[in-house]
Short mmCIF file of C-alpha atoms and ligand atoms in Angstrom, two decimals:
data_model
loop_
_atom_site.label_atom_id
_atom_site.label_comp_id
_atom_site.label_asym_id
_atom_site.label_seq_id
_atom_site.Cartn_x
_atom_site.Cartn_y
_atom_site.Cartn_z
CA UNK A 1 0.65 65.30 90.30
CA UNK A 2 -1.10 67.80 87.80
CA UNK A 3 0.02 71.14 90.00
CA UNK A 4 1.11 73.79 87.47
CA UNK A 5 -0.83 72.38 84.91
CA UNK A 6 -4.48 74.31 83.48
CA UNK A 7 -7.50 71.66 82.36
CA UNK A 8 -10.20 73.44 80.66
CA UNK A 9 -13.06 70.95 80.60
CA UNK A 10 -15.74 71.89 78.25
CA UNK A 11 -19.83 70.87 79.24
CA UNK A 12 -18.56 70.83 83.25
CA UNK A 13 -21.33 72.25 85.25
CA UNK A 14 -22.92 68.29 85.41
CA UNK A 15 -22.53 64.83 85.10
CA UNK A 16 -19.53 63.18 83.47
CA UNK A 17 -17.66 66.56 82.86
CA UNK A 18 -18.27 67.80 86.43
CA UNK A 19 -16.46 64.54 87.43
CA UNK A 20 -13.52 64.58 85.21
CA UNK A 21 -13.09 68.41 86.75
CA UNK A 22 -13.13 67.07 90.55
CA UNK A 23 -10.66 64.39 89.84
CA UNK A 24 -8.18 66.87 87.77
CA UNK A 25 -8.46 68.87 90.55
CA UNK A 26 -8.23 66.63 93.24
CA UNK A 27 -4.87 65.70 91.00
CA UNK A 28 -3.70 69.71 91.21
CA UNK A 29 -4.75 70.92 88.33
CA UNK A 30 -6.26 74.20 87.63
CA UNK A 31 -9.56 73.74 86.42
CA UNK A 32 -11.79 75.61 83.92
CA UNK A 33 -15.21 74.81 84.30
CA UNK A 34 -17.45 75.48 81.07
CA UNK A 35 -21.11 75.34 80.29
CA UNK A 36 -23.68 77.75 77.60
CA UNK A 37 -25.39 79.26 80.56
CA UNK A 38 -23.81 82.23 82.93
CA UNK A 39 -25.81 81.84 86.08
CA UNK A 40 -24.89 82.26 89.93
CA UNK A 41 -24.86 78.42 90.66
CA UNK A 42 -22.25 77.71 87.73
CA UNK A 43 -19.68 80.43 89.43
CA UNK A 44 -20.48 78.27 92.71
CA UNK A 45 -19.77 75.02 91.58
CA UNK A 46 -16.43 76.53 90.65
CA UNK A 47 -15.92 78.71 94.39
CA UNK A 48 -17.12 75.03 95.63
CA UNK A 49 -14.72 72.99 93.90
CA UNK A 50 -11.43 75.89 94.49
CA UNK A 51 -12.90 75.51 98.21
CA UNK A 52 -12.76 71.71 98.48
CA UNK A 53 -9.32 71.12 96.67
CA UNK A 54 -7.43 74.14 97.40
CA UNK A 55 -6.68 74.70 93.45
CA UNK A 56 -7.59 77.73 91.33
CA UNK A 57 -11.03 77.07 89.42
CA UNK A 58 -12.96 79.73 87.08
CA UNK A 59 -15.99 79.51 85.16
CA UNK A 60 -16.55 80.80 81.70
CA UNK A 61 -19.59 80.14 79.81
CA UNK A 62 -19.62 79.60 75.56
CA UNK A 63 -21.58 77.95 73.46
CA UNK A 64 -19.89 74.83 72.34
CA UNK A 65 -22.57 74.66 69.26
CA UNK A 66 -20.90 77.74 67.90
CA UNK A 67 -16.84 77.77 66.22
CA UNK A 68 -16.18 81.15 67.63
CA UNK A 69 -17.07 80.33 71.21
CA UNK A 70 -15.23 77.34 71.44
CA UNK A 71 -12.12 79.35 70.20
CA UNK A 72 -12.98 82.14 73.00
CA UNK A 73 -13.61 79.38 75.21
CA UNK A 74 -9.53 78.87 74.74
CA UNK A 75 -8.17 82.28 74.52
CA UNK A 76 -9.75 83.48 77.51
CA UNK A 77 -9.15 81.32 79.82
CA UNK A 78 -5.19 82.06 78.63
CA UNK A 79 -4.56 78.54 76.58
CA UNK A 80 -4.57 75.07 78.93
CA UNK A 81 -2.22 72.34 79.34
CA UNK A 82 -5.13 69.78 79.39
CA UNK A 83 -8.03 69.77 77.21
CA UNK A 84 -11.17 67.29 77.70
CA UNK A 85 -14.17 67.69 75.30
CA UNK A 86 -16.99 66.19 76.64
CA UNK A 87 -20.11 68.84 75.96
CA UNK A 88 -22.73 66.47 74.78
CA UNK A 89 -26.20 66.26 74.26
CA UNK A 90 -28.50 63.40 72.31
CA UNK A 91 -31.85 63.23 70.36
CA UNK A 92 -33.34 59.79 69.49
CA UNK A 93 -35.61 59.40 66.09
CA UNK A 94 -35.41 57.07 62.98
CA UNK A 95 -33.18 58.78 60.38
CA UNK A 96 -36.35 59.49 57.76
CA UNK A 97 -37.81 61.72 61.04
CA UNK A 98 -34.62 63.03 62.51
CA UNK A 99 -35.26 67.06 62.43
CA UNK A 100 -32.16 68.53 60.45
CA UNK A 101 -31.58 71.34 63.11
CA UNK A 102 -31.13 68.37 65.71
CA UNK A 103 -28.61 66.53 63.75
CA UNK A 104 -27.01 69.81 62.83
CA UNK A 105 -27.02 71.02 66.38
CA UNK A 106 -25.21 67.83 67.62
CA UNK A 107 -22.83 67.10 64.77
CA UNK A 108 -21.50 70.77 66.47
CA UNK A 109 -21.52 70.24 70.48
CA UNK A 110 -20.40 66.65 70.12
CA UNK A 111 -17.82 66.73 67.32
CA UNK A 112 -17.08 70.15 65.95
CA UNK A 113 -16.42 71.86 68.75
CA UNK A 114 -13.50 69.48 69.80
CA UNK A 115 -12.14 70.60 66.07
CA UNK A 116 -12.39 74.12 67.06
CA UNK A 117 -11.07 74.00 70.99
CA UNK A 118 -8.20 71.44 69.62
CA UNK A 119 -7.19 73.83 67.00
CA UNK A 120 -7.22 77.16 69.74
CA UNK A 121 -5.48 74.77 71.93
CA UNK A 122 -2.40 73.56 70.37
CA UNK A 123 -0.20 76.09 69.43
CA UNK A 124 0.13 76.33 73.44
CA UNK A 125 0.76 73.14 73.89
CA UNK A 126 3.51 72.88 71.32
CA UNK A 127 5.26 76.19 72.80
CA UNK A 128 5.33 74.74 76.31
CA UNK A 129 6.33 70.85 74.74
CA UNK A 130 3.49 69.64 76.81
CA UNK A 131 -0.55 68.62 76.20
CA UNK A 132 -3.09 66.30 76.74
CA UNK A 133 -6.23 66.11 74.80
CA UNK A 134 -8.95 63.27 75.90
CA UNK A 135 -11.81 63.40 74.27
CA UNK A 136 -15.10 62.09 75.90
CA UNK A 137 -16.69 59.97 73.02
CA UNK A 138 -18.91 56.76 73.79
CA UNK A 139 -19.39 53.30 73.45
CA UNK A 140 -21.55 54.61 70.58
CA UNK A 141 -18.17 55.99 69.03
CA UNK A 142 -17.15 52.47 68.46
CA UNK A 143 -20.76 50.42 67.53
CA UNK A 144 -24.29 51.87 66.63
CA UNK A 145 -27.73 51.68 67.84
CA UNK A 146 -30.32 52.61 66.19
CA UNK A 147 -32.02 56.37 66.47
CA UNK A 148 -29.21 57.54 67.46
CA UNK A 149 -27.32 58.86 63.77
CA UNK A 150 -26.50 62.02 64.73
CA UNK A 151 -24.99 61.24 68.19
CA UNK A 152 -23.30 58.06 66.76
CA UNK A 153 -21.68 59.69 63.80
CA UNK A 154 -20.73 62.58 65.90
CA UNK A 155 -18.99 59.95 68.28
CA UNK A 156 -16.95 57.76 65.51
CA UNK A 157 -16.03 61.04 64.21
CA UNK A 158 -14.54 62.22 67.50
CA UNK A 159 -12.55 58.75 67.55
CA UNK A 160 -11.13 59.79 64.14
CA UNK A 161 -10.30 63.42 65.01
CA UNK A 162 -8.55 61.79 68.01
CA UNK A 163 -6.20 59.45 66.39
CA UNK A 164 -6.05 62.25 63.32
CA UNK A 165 -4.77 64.85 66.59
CA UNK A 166 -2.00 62.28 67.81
CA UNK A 167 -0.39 61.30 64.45
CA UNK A 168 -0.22 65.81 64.53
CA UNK A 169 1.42 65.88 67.51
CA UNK A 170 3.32 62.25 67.71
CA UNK A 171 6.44 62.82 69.79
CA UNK A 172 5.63 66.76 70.75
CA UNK A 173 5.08 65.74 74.12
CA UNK A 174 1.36 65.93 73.23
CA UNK A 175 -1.02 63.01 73.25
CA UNK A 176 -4.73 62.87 72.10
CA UNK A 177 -7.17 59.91 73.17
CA UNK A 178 -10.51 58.90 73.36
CA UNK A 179 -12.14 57.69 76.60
CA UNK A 180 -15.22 55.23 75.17
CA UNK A 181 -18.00 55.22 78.29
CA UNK A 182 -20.73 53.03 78.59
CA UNK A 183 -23.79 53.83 80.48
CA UNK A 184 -22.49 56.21 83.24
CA UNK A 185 -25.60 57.42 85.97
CA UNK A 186 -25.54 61.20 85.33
CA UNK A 187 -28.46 63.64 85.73
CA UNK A 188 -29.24 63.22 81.75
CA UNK A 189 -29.52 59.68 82.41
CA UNK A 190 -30.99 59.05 85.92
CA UNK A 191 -34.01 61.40 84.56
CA UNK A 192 -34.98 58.67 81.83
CA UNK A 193 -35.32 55.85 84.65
CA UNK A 194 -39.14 56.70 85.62
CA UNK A 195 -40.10 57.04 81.63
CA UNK A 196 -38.78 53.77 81.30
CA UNK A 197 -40.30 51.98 84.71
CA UNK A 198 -44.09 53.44 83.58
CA UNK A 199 -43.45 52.30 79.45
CA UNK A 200 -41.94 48.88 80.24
CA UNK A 201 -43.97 48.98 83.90
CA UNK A 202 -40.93 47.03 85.43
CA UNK A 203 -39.78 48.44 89.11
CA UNK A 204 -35.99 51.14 88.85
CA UNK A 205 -34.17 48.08 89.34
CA UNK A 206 -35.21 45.72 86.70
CA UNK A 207 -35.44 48.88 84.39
CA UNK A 208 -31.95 49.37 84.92
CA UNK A 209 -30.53 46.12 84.58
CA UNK A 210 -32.85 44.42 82.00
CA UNK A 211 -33.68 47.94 79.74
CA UNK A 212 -30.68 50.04 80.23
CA UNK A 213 -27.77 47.78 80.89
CA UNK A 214 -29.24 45.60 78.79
CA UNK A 215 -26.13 45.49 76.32
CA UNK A 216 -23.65 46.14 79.69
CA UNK A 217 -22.51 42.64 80.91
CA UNK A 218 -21.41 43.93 84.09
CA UNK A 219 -25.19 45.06 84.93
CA UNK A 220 -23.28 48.07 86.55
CA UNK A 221 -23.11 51.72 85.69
CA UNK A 222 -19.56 53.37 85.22
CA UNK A 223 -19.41 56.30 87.70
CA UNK A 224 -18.34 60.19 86.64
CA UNK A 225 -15.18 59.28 89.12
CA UNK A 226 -14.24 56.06 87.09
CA UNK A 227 -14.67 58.24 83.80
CA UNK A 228 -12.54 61.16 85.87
CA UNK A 229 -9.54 58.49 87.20
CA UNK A 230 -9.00 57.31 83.37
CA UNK A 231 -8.66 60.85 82.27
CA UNK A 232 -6.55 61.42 85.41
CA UNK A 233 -4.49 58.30 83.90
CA UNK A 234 -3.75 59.96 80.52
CA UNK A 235 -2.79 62.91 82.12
CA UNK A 236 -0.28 61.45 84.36
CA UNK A 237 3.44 60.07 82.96
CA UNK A 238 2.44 56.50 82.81
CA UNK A 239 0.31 57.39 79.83
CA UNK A 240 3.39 59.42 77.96
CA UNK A 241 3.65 56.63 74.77
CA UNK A 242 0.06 56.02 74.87
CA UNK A 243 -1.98 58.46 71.94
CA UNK A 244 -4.28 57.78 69.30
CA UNK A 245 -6.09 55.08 71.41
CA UNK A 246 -9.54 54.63 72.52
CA UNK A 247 -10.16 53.11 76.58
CA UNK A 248 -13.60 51.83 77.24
CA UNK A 249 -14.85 52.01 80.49
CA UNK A 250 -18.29 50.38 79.71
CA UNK A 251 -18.40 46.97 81.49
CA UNK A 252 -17.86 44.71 78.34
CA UNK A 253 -20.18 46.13 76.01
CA UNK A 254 -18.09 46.81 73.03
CA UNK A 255 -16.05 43.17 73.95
CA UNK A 256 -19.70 41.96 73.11
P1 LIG B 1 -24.90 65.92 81.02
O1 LIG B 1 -26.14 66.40 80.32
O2 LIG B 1 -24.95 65.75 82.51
O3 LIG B 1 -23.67 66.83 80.63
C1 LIG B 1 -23.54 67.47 79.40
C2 LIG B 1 -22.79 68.75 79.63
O4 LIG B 1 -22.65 69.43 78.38
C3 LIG B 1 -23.53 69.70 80.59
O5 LIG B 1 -22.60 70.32 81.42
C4 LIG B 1 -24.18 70.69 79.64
O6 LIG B 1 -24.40 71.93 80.25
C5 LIG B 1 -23.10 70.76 78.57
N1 LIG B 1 -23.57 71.33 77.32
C6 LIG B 1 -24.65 70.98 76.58
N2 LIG B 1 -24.76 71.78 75.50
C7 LIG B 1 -23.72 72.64 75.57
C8 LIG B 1 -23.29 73.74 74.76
N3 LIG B 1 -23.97 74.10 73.66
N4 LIG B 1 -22.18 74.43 75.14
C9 LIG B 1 -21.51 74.09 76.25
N5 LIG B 1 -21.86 73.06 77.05
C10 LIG B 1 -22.96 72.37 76.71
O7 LIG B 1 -24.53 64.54 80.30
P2 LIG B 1 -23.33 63.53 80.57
O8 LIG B 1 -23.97 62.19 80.61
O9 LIG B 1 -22.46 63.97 81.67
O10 LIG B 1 -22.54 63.65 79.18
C11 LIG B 1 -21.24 64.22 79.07
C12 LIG B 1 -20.53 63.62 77.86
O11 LIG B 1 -20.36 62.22 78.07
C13 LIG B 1 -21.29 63.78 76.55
O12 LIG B 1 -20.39 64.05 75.49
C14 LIG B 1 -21.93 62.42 76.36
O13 LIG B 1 -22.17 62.11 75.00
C15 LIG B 1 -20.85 61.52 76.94
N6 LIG B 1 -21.31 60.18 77.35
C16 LIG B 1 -22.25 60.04 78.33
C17 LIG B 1 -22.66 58.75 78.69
C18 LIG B 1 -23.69 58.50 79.78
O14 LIG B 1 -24.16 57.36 79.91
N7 LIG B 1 -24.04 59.45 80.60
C19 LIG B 1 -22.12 57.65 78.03
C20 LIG B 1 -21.18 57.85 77.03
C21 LIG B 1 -20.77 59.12 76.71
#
């Protein structure tokens, strides 16, 4: 479905950008993977991936906390057809203790960067009339919690930049959306299960459905694969008309 097509995924060597990457692939796509570090095992999750799905995949680290990266990011990996931000890290503190550096450090993974990769990648897309942009925000793009400023203004802010991207490119054959994820068991998250079974001294399963899914009426975690069929989705035809949008995949929270 996507053969012919290039997806560079930025933050891909775990978790919910890994996943997006198999299922793009698993679609055809070529896929650049993306993370800040340069090591052996991030060139063989890419070998790994090329192996498995018999499509091209290269890995090329930059630092999506830094504008000229991001841009390098684009340009060397010779412009994509499909871009999905998703680098993304969080730090949790009342707003009077939040250190600056931390809020400045993910105002730029979690929203700038998608202003700088979107900007590298779009004259492309317009020359080849073709381009999809999803952008990995959260349920915490569309409600707040609190400790969480930084990563919650970063996330409304990529919602904006992704309706701000469609009206751009409205009718170029290039559409922009926002996939809105609820709790979704990646490494970042499955490594905050024992903190929380020793603080609230509850057993993994009632941590996870009474602490963490706690504001997820399903009770159930949405899977890397869920969050890499809806991007799959946008990519493909059916989703031609739809831009500017945000899809939750968070088992009711935001219908809360
Ligand atoms: P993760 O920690 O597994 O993945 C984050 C990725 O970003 C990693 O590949 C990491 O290497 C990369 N990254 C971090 N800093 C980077 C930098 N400076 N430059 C380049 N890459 C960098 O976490 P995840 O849960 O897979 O999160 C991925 C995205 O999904 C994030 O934007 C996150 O906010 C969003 N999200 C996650 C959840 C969840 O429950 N896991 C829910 C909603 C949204």
């Amino acid at each position: 479905m996507l053969n012919g097509k290039r997806a560079i995924i930025t933050g891909s060597n775990s978790g919910i950008g890994l996943g997006v990457a198999e299922e793009l692939a698993r679609a055809g796509a070529e896929i650049i993977l993306n993370s800040f570090t340069d090591r052996a095992e991030d060139h063989a999750l890419a070998a790994d991936l090329a192996l498995r799905h018999g499509v091209k995949v290269t890995y090329i680290a930059a630092d999506m906390s830094k504008g000229a990266d991001c841009r390098a990011l684009i340009e060397k990996a010779g412009g994509c057809d499909i871009l999905v931000n998703n680098a993304g890290i969080q730090f949790v503190a009342p707003i009077d203790e939040f250190p600056t550096e931390k809020w400045d450090q993910i105002i730029a993974i979690n929203l700038t960067s998608a202003f700088h990769t979107t900007a590298a990648a779009l004259p492309g897309m317009r020359t080849r009339g073709w381009g999809r942009i999803v952008n990995i925000a959260s349920a915490h793009g569309l409600t707040a919690s609190p400790f969480k400023s930084a990563y919650i203004a970063a996330k409304h802010g990529v919602v904006g930049l992704s309706k701000t991207v469609a009206l751009e490119t409205a009718g170029q054959g290039i559409t922009c959306n926002a996939i809105c994820p609820g709790y979704v068991l990646t490494p970042l998250v499955e490594a905050q299960i024992p903190g929380q079974m020793k603080v609230n001294n509850m057993d993994r399963d009632t941590v996870i459905r009474e602490v963490m899914l706690l504001r997820q009426p399903s009770r159930q975690f949405a899977t890397v694969e869920q969050i890499g069929g809806t991007t799959v989705y946008l990519c493909s035809s059916f989703a031609d008309q739809v831009t500017g949008t945000t899809i939750s995949v968070d088992g009711g929270w935001t219908a809360l």
